[in-house]
Every structure is written in C-alpha cells, then in structure tokens.
XYZ file of C-alpha atoms in Angstrom:
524
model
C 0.843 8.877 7.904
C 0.023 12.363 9.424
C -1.551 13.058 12.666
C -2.720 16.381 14.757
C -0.038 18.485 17.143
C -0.086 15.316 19.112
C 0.210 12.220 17.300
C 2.626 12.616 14.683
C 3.429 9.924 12.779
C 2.653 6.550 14.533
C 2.348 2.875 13.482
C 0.522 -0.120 15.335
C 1.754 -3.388 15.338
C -1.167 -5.992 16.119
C -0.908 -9.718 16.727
C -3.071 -11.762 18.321
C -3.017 -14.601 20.539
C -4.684 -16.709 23.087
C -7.344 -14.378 22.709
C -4.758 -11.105 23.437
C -4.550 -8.025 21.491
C -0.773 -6.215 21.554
C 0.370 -3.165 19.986
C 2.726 -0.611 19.482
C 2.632 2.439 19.085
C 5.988 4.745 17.563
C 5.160 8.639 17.867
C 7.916 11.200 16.944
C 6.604 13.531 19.377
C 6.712 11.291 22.270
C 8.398 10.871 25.442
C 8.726 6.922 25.652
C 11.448 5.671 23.218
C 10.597 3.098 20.657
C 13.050 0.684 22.369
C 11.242 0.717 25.281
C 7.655 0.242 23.654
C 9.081 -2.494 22.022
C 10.093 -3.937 24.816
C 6.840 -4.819 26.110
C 5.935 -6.747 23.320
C 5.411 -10.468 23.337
C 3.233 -13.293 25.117
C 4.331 -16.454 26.485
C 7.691 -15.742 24.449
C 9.802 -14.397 27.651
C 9.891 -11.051 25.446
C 7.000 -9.361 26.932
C 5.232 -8.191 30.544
C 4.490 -11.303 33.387
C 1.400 -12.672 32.483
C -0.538 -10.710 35.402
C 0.896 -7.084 33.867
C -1.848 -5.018 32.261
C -0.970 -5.522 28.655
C 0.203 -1.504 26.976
C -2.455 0.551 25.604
C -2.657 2.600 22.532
C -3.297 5.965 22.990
C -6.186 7.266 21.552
C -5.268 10.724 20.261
C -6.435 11.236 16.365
C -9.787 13.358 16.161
C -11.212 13.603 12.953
C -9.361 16.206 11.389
C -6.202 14.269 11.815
C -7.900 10.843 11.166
C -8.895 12.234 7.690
C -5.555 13.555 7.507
C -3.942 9.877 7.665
C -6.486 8.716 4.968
C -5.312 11.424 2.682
C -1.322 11.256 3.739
C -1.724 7.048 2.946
C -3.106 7.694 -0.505
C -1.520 10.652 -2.134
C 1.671 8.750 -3.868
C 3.711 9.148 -6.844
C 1.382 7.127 -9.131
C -0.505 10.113 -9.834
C 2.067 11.788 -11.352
C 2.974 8.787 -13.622
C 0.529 6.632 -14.557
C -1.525 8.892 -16.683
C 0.568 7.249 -20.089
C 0.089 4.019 -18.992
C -3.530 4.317 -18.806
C -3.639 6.470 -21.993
C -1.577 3.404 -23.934
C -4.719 0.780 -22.977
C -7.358 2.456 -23.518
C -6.574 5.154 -26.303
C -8.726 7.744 -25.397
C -8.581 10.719 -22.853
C -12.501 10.332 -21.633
C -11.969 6.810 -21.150
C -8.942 7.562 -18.975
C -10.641 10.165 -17.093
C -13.738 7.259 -16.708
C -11.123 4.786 -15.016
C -10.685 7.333 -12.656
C -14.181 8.177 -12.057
C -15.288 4.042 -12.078
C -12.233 2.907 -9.896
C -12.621 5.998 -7.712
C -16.263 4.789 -7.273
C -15.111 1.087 -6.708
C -13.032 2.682 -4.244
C -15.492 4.259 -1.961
C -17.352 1.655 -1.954
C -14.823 -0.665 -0.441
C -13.856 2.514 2.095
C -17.664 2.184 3.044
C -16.685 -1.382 3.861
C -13.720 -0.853 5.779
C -15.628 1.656 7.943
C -17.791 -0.423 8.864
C -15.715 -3.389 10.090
C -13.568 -0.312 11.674
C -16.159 0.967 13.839
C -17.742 -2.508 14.718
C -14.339 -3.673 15.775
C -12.144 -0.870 16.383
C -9.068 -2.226 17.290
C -5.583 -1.960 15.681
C -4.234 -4.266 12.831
C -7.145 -3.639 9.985
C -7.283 -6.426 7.971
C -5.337 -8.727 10.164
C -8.226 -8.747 12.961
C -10.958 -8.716 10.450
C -10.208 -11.633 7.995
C -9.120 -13.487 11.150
C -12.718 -13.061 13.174
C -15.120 -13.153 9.908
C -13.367 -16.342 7.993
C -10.905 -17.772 9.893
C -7.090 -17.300 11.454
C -5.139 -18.647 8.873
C -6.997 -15.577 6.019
C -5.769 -13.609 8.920
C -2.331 -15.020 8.830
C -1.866 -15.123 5.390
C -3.377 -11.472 5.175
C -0.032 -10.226 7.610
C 2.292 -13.464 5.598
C 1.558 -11.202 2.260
C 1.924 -8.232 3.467
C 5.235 -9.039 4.891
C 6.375 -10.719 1.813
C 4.670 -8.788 -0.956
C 2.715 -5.831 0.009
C 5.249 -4.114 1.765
C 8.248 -4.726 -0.017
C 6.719 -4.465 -3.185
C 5.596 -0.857 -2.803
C 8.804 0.005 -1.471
C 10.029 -1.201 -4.771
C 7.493 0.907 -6.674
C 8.244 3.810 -5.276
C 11.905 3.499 -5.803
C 11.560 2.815 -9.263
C 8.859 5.665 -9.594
C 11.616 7.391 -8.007
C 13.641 6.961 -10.617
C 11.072 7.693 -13.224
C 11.030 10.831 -12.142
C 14.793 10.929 -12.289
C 14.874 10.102 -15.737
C 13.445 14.042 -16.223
C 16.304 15.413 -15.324
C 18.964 12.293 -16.369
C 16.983 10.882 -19.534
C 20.109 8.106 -19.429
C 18.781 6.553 -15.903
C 15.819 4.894 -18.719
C 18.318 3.389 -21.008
C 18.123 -0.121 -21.412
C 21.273 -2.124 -20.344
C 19.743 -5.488 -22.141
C 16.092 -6.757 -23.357
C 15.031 -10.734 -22.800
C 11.838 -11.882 -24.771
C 10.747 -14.572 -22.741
C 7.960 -16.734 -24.572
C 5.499 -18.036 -22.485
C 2.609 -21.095 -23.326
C -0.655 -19.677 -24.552
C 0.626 -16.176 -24.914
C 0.995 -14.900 -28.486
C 3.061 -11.827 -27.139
C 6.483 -12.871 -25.331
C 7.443 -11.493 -21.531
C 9.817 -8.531 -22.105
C 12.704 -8.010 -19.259
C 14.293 -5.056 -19.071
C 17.155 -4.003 -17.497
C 17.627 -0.013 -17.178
C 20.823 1.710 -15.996
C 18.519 3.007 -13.195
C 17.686 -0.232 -11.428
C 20.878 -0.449 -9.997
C 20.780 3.301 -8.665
C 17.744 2.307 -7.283
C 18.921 -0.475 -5.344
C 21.644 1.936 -3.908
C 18.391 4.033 -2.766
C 17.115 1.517 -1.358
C 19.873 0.435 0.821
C 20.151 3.965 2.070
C 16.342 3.925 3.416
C 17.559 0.529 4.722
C 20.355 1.710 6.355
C 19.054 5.316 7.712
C 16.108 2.860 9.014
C 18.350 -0.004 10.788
C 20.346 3.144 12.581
C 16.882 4.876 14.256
C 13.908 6.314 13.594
C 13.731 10.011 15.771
C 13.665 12.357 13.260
C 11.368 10.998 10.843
C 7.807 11.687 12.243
C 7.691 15.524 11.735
C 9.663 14.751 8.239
C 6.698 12.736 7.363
C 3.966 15.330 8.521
C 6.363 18.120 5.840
C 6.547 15.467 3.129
C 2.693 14.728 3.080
C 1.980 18.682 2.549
C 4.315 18.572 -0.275
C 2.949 15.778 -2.484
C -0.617 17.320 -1.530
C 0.811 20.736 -2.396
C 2.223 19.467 -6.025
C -0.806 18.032 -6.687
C -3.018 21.295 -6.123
C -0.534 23.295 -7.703
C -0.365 21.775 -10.915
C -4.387 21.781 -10.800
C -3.874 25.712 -10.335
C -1.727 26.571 -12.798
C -3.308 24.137 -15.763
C -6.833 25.853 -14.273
C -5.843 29.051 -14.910
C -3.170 28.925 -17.927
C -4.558 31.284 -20.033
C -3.509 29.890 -23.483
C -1.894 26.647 -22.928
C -4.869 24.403 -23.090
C -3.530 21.213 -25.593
C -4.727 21.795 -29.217
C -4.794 17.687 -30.853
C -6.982 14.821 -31.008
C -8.477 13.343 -28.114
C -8.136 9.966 -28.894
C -4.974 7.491 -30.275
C -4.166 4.644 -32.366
C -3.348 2.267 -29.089
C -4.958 -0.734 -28.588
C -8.234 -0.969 -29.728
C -10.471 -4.396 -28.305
C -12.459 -6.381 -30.808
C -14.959 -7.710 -28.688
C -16.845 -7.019 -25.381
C -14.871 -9.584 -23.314
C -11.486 -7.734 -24.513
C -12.885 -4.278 -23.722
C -13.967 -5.651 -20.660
C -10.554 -7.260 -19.865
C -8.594 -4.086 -21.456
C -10.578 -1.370 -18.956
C -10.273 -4.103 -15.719
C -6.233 -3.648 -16.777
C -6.615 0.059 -16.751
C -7.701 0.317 -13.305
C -4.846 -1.361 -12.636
C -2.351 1.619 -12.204
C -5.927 3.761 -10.886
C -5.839 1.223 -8.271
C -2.341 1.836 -7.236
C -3.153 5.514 -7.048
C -5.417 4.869 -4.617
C -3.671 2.200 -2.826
C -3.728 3.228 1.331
C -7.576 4.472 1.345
C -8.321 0.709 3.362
C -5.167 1.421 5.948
C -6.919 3.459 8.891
C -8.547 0.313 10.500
C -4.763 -0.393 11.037
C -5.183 2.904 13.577
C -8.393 2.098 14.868
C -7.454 1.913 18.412
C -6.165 5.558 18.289
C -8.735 7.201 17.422
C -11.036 9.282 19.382
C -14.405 7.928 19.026
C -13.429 5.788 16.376
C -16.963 4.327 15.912
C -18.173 7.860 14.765
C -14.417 9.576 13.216
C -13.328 6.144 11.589
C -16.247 6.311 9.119
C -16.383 9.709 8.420
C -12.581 9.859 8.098
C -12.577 7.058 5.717
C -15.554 8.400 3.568
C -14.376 12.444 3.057
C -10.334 11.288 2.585
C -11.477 8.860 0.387
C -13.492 11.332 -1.373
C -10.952 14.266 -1.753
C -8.638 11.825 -2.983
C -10.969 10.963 -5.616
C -11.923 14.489 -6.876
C -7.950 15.279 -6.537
C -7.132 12.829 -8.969
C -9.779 12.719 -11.591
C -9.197 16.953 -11.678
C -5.314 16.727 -12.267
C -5.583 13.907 -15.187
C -8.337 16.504 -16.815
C -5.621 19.183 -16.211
C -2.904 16.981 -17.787
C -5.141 16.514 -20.900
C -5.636 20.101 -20.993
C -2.194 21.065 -20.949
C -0.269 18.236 -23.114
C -2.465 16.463 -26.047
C -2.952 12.686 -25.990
C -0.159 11.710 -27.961
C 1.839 13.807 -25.916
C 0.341 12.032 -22.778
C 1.101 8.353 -24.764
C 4.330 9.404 -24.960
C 5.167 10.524 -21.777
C 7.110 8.480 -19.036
C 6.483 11.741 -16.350
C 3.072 13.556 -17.205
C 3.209 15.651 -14.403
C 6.420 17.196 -14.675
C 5.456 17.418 -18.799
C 2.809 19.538 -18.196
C 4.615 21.896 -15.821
C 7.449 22.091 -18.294
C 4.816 23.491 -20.914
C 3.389 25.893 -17.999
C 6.720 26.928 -16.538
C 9.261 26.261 -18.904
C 11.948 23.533 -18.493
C 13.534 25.155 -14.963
C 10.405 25.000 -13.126
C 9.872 21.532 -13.968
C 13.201 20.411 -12.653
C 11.991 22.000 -9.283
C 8.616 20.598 -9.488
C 10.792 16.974 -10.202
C 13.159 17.574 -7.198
C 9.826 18.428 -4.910
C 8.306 14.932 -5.698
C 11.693 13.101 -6.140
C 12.145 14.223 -2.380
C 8.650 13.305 -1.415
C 9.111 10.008 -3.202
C 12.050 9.218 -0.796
C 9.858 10.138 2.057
C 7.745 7.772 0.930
C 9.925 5.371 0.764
C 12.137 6.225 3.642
C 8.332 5.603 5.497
C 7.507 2.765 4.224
C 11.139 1.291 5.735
C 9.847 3.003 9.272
C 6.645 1.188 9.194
C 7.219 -2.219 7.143
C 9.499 -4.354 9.050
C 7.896 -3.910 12.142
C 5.086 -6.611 10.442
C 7.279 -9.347 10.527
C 8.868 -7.999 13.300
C 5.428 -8.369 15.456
C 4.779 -12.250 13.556
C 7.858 -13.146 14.680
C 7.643 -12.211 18.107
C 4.573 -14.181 18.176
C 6.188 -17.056 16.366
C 4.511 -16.343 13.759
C 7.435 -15.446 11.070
C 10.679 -16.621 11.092
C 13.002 -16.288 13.647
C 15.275 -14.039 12.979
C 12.984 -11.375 12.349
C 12.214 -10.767 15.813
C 15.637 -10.026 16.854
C 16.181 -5.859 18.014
C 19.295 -4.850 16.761
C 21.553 -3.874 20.921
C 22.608 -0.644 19.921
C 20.203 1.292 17.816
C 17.016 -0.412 19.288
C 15.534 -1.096 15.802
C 14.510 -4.570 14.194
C 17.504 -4.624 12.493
C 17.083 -8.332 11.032
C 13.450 -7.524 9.427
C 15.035 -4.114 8.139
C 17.610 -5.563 6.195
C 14.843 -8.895 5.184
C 12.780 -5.790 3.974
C 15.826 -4.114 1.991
C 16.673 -7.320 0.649
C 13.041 -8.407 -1.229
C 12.658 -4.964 -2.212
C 16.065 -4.775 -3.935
C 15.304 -8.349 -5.709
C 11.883 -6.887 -6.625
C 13.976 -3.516 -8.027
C 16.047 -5.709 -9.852
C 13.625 -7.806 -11.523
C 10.875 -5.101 -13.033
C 9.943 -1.802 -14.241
C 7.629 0.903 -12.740
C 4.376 -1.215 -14.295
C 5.032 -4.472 -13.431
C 6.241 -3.871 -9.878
C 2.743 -1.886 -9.304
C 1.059 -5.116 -11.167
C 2.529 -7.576 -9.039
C 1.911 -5.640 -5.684
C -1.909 -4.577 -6.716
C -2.400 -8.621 -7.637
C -1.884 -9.206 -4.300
C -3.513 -6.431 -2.152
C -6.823 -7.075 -3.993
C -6.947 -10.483 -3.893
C -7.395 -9.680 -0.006
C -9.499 -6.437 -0.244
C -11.932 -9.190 -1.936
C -11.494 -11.001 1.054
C -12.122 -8.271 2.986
C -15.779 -7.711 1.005
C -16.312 -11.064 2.108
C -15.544 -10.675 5.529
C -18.147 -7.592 6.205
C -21.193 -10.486 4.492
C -19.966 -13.346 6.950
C -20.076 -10.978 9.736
C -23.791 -9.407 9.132
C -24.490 -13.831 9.116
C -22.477 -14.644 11.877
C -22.305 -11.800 14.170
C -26.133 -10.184 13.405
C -25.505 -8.863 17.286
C -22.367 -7.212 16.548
C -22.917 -3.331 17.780
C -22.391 -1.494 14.120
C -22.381 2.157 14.853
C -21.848 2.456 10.620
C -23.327 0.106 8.030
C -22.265 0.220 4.539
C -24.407 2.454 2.541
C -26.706 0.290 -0.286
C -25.877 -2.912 1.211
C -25.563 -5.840 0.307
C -25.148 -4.568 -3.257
C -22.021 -2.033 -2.956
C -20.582 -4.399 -0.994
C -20.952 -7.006 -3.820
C -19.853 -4.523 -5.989
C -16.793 -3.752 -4.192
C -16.185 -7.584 -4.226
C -16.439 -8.897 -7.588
C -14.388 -5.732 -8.792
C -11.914 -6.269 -6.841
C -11.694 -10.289 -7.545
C -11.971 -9.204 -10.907
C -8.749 -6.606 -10.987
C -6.479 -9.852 -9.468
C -8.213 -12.504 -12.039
C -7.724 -10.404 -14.870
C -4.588 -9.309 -13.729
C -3.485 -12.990 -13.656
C -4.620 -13.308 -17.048
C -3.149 -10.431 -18.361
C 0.459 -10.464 -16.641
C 0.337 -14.162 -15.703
C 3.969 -14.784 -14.590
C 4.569 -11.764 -11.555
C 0.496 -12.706 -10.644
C 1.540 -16.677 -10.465
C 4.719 -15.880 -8.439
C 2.837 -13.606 -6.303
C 0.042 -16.315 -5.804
C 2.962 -19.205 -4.825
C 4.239 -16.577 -2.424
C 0.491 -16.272 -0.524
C -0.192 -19.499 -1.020
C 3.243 -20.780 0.381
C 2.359 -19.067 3.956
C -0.037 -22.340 4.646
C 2.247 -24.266 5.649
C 3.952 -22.099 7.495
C 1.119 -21.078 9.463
C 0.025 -24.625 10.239
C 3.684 -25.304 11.337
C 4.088 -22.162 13.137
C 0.577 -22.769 15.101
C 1.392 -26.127 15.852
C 4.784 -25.155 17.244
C 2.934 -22.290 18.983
C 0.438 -24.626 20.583
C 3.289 -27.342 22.144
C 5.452 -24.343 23.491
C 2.123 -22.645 25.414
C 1.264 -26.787 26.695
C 4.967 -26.627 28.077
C 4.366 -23.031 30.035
C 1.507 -24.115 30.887
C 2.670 -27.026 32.394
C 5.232 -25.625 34.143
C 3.301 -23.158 35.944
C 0.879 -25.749 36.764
C-alpha cells in the first residue's frame, strides 16, 4: 500500500459492534507506536478505552494522488509476470489472451465502479466488512472477515511465495523439479487431480517462516520499504513495455496461435474463457481494497471514486500493453512453454545477465509483497478476536515486541499448509474461488442498498446502472461456479472453509450477547 510524504504505509482494522466503529491505523512515519494504537482497541472486552472515552480516530491524510497510488500499489503483483503461459495453454491463441485481458479488465472496472460507490456512500474503514454487513446482513459481513482470515489472506501469501519461487526457478531451473506426482481420480472427472511436489515448496515454506518471523519481531522499518518496493514492480513493468516497444528487430517471427485445447461446443468455450480469466483475475486482485481506507481519505466521497476509477484504469492499460509486448518479443509456443514470460522476454532483449537482474528485481519485490501481506494479514483475526469474534488466541499481543504474535504465527502456519499442498495455479485458483464468491456479494450489496437505503447520500453512482452492476455480478458468480466446476476439489474445500464460519458466528454472537447482558448488569 503506498501513501503521500505523510501516510506511508498504513492498514485499518475495522470491527463493529453495538453499533461502534474501531480502527487502527499503523503508519511508518508516525510518532505513536503500533503498541500503543493497539492498545486502544476493544469494547466491552476490558482491552479497550472506558466506555465514556472518545473512541480513536483515523486520520484522514491520503489526497488523491496518493489514494490512486494505493489502488495501483494493491494491484501491481507478480501474476503479471507469470501468468501469460497459463492463459496461452487454455485458450491457444495470442488475441484471445490479449481479449481476457481486455474482457476481465472491463469486468473489472465495472466492479471498481461498484466499490466506489458503496465507498463514498459509506466511507468508513473495513470495505467489504461494513458493506455486506449493512446491505444483507451481519453474518455476510462476518463470514466476509471469517474468509478472509482463513483463505484470502493466507492464500495469497501462499501465491506469492510460490510465484516467488517461480521466478527462482530462472535462475535455479532445479527449484521446479518434481520430488513425486499423485494422480488422484475423482467421480465424474475423466481427467485425474495431479499433486505435485517440487523441491521448491519446501524452500518456500522456509520463506515463509522468515516473513513470519521478521513480522512477529516488529514492524518499523517496513513502511518506507513498501513505498521503494511498489516503484519497483511498477518500474519492471514499464520497463519491459520500453524495451519490447522499441526493440528494433526482436519482434517474435511464428504462428500466433497453438495446438492447446481447443472447445467443441459453445458451453466449453464459454467454460474454457470463464477459466482464463481466472489467473487475469488474480492480476488484478487488490483494485476492490481502498474502501478498506475509506476513513483516511481526504474527501473520500469525491477522491475514493476517482481513485478507484483512474488506478483501476492504468492497471488495465499496464497489463493488456506488456502481454502484447510479450507476444511481440517471444512467439506463442515460446509463451506456452514458458513458466516466467517476463524474464523470457528480457532474456531475448538483454541477453541472459540482464534477465537474472530483472529476476532478482521482482524476486525482491515478490518478498515485499509477501513480507506485506504478513504486516497487514494477521491483524484481521487479530481485530475478530478482540471482538470475540475469532478465536481466542488470536487476540493475544505478543509482551515484548508488541505484535499479534499468536495470529502471526496462525497466518504462517495456513500459508505454509497451503505452500505445501499446491502449485503457483492452483493456489491462485483456490484463493480467486473465494474472493469472488464475495465480490458477487458485494454486486449484490450496492442493488439492496439503492432498495433499502433510496435516502442514502451517494455522492457517486455506478455508471450504466443497474446493468454494469449486473454485469459485474453474474461474472463474477460465474468465475467461482465455473471455477468449482473446473477445479472442484481446492473450490469445495474452500467453500467448507466459508461455509464452516456459520457456526462460529452464531456461537461467537451468542457468547458475545450473554457477556455484554453480564456488563451490563453489573453497571446497572
């Protein structure tokens, strides 16, 4: 996440209860320690101020410029540089790649239409979390923060580290080699689940644990880190456009098209291009995140729109110019082949030694990534738990390095299992199953509030509503059924896992509700 000179990196934490709106706010540049920010956290849990203290604030210090700034820092990710030969495999040919990007791009700003609008009708902190919970109910807006706290967030942790070591496997080929294969044949499936377990997982587990532990020890340093590491994954991105631009001579010389899977019907070219915007989507995964800032931005009924809208849209134009300039440089069966386009195609600009820097630069940014997402994630069910919301020993601050030490290491520990259990593909997959199921949600939430709420001040409506909204919607219902279909045993397990929070919430409510009849008995 970047911000302007004064709000460098920050993250809000957002629960609600009895009607009460918490954050906190963690800002590199800042005098007030994260300790004793999250210190003040907590209602009728003993954690937090007496019940007559003003509740803390979030500072609102991100102008547009650094607003759009966030948007773009969220979604520039490592998927760009690798997902190109996935994409190439489905679909087999390079305008029909370069159409996923254009289509999901467009499915995308559509749904950042929709997410500026709930943003600037409700601009307070926690995104998704506030705005499933108003429009449909509190438990969509439980189980919205349950999934992200159990899938979302550990889950692209355990993308990136095995994108990590994608990128690895440039310079150490050996990190990809298969330590053992398991078909596993599944009912109704003619083709059998392949597991695969690479020499690299394990490495990648060891990465993990070092985000973990750099992350359970503090968190000073990393803000300005963040702001350098969100230049260079930009500046990678615009270089390669540069130099396969204005290559004189190295444009690819081959066919355009390959001998990958071909539909044989309407319903499987319909199911085969839903699958392609599968990785797309991952690409552009963070473009729905700045509501989760909303109550730190300056005028966020005016900057949160137009923030959302022109990221959004120079992510877009980003992307669909570097896969051109991938096709331009390497041929498609190069592409098809390919397990790290981007650092292919600077190899055939630069030769072999300016790739490896080119790796190192995003193998470094990856971490940052990574290394960020360990900053930010645990403090999720860090906030649920305070709240009773998550289990217990989540909440706990670990005495000596102030940090939430317990939801750290809970973090470290899914994302390992996840590392363990899946390549680069299905790790996206599984993750991208679940954050669309609830970006759906979130379609559904902006109709139920132009119903219910016709009142609501809406400084921003969605452009072409109802119908880009509905758009948005079914597309992104679509992605998770298809998904399901497609890849059905990561999607079911990812499904049990969202569907498992019910109970919780019910029990945690319930527990909730007798422990505020006993304070409030008492101070009756």
């Amino acid at each position: 996440m970047v911000g302007d000179s004064s709000v460098i990196w920050s993250f809000v934490r957002i629960a609600r209860h009895s009607g009460a709106v918490y954050g906190i706010i963690l800002r590199a540049d800042s005098e007030i320690k994260p300790e004793k920010v999250l210190r003040t956290i907590g209602h009728n849990h003993g954690v937090g101020p007496p019940n007559n203290a003003k509740p803390l604030e979030l500072v609102r210090g991100l102008g547009l410029g650094a607003a759009t700034a966030v948007v773009i820092g969220l979604m520039i990710g490592q998927a760009v540089f690798l997902v190109a030969s996935d994409m190439s495999r489905e679909v087999g040919s390079v305008w029909k790649v370069l159409a996923a990007w254009i289509v999901g791009g467009v499915i995308v700003l559509f749904g950042a239409l929709c997410y500026a609008e709930l943003g600037a009708a409700i601009p307070q902190a926690g995104g998704d979390y506030i705005y499933l919970g108003r429009a449909i109910g509190p438990l969509w807006g439980f189980l919205f923060g349950w999934t992200t706290s159990m899938i979302m967030v550990p889950g692209s942790a355990a993308v990136i580290a095995a994108g990590l070591f994608r990128f690895v496997g440039f310079l150490a080929p050996s990190v990809n080699t298969p330590i053992f294969v398991w078909n596993l044949h599944i009912p109704f499936h003619s083709q059998p689940y392949t597991f695969t377990f690479a020499a690299g997982q394990p490495l990648a587990v060891g990465v993990v644990g070092f985000a973990t532990a750099l992350n359970y020890l503090g968190v000073r340093t990393v803000g300005r880190f963040q702001v350098f590491l969100t230049a260079l994954k930009a500046a990678i991105i615009i270089a390669i456009v540069i130099l396969g631009v204005t290559a004189a001579g190295s444009s690819a010389k081959g066919p355009t098209t390959g001998t990958a899977f071909i539909p044989s019907s309407a319903d499987g070219a319909i199911a085969t291009f839903l699958t392609t915007l599968v990785p797309v989507m991952a690409a552009f995964n963070g473009f729905q995140s700045l509501g989760k800032v909303g109550g730190e931005l300056l005028n966020p009924e005016q900057n949160l729109p137009r923030a959302a809208i022109l990221g959004t849209s120079l992510v877009i134009a980003l992307y669909v110019v570097i896969n051109w300039v991938y096709f331009h440089i390497l041929n498609f069966s190069q592409v098809v082949q390919s397990q790290h386009v981007a650092s292919d195609a600077v190899a055939r600009l630069l030769g072999n030694r300016g790739a490896e820097y080119f790796t190192v630069a995003m193998i470094v940014s990856a971490f940052g990534s990574l290394h960020a997402g360990f900053l930010v994630g645990p403090r999720v069910p860090y906030a649920m738990a305070r709240d009773g919301n998550f289990f217990g020993f989540a909440k706990r601050i670990q005495p000596r390095f102030r940090t939430p030490g317990n939801a750290v290491v809970f973090q470290g520990c899914v994302t390992s299992a996840l590392v363990l259990t899946g390549t680069y593909q299905e790790l996206y997959s599984y993750e991208i199953f679940a954050i669309w199921v609830f970006m759906g949600l979130t379609a559904v939430a902006v109709i139920r509030l132009r119903s219910t709420e016709p009142q609501l001040p809406r400084p921003f409506r969605v452009w072409g509503y109802p119908w880009t909204t509905i758009v948005f919607g079914v597309a992104a219902f679509a992605i998770s059924i298809n998904l399901w279909l497609v890849r059905p045993i990561r999607s079911s397990v990812g499904l049990a896992i969202v569907l498992l929070g019910v109970p919780f919430f019910y029990r945690w409510r319930k527990r909730s509700s007798v422990a505020f009849g006993l304070s409030h008995d008492i101070r009756g």
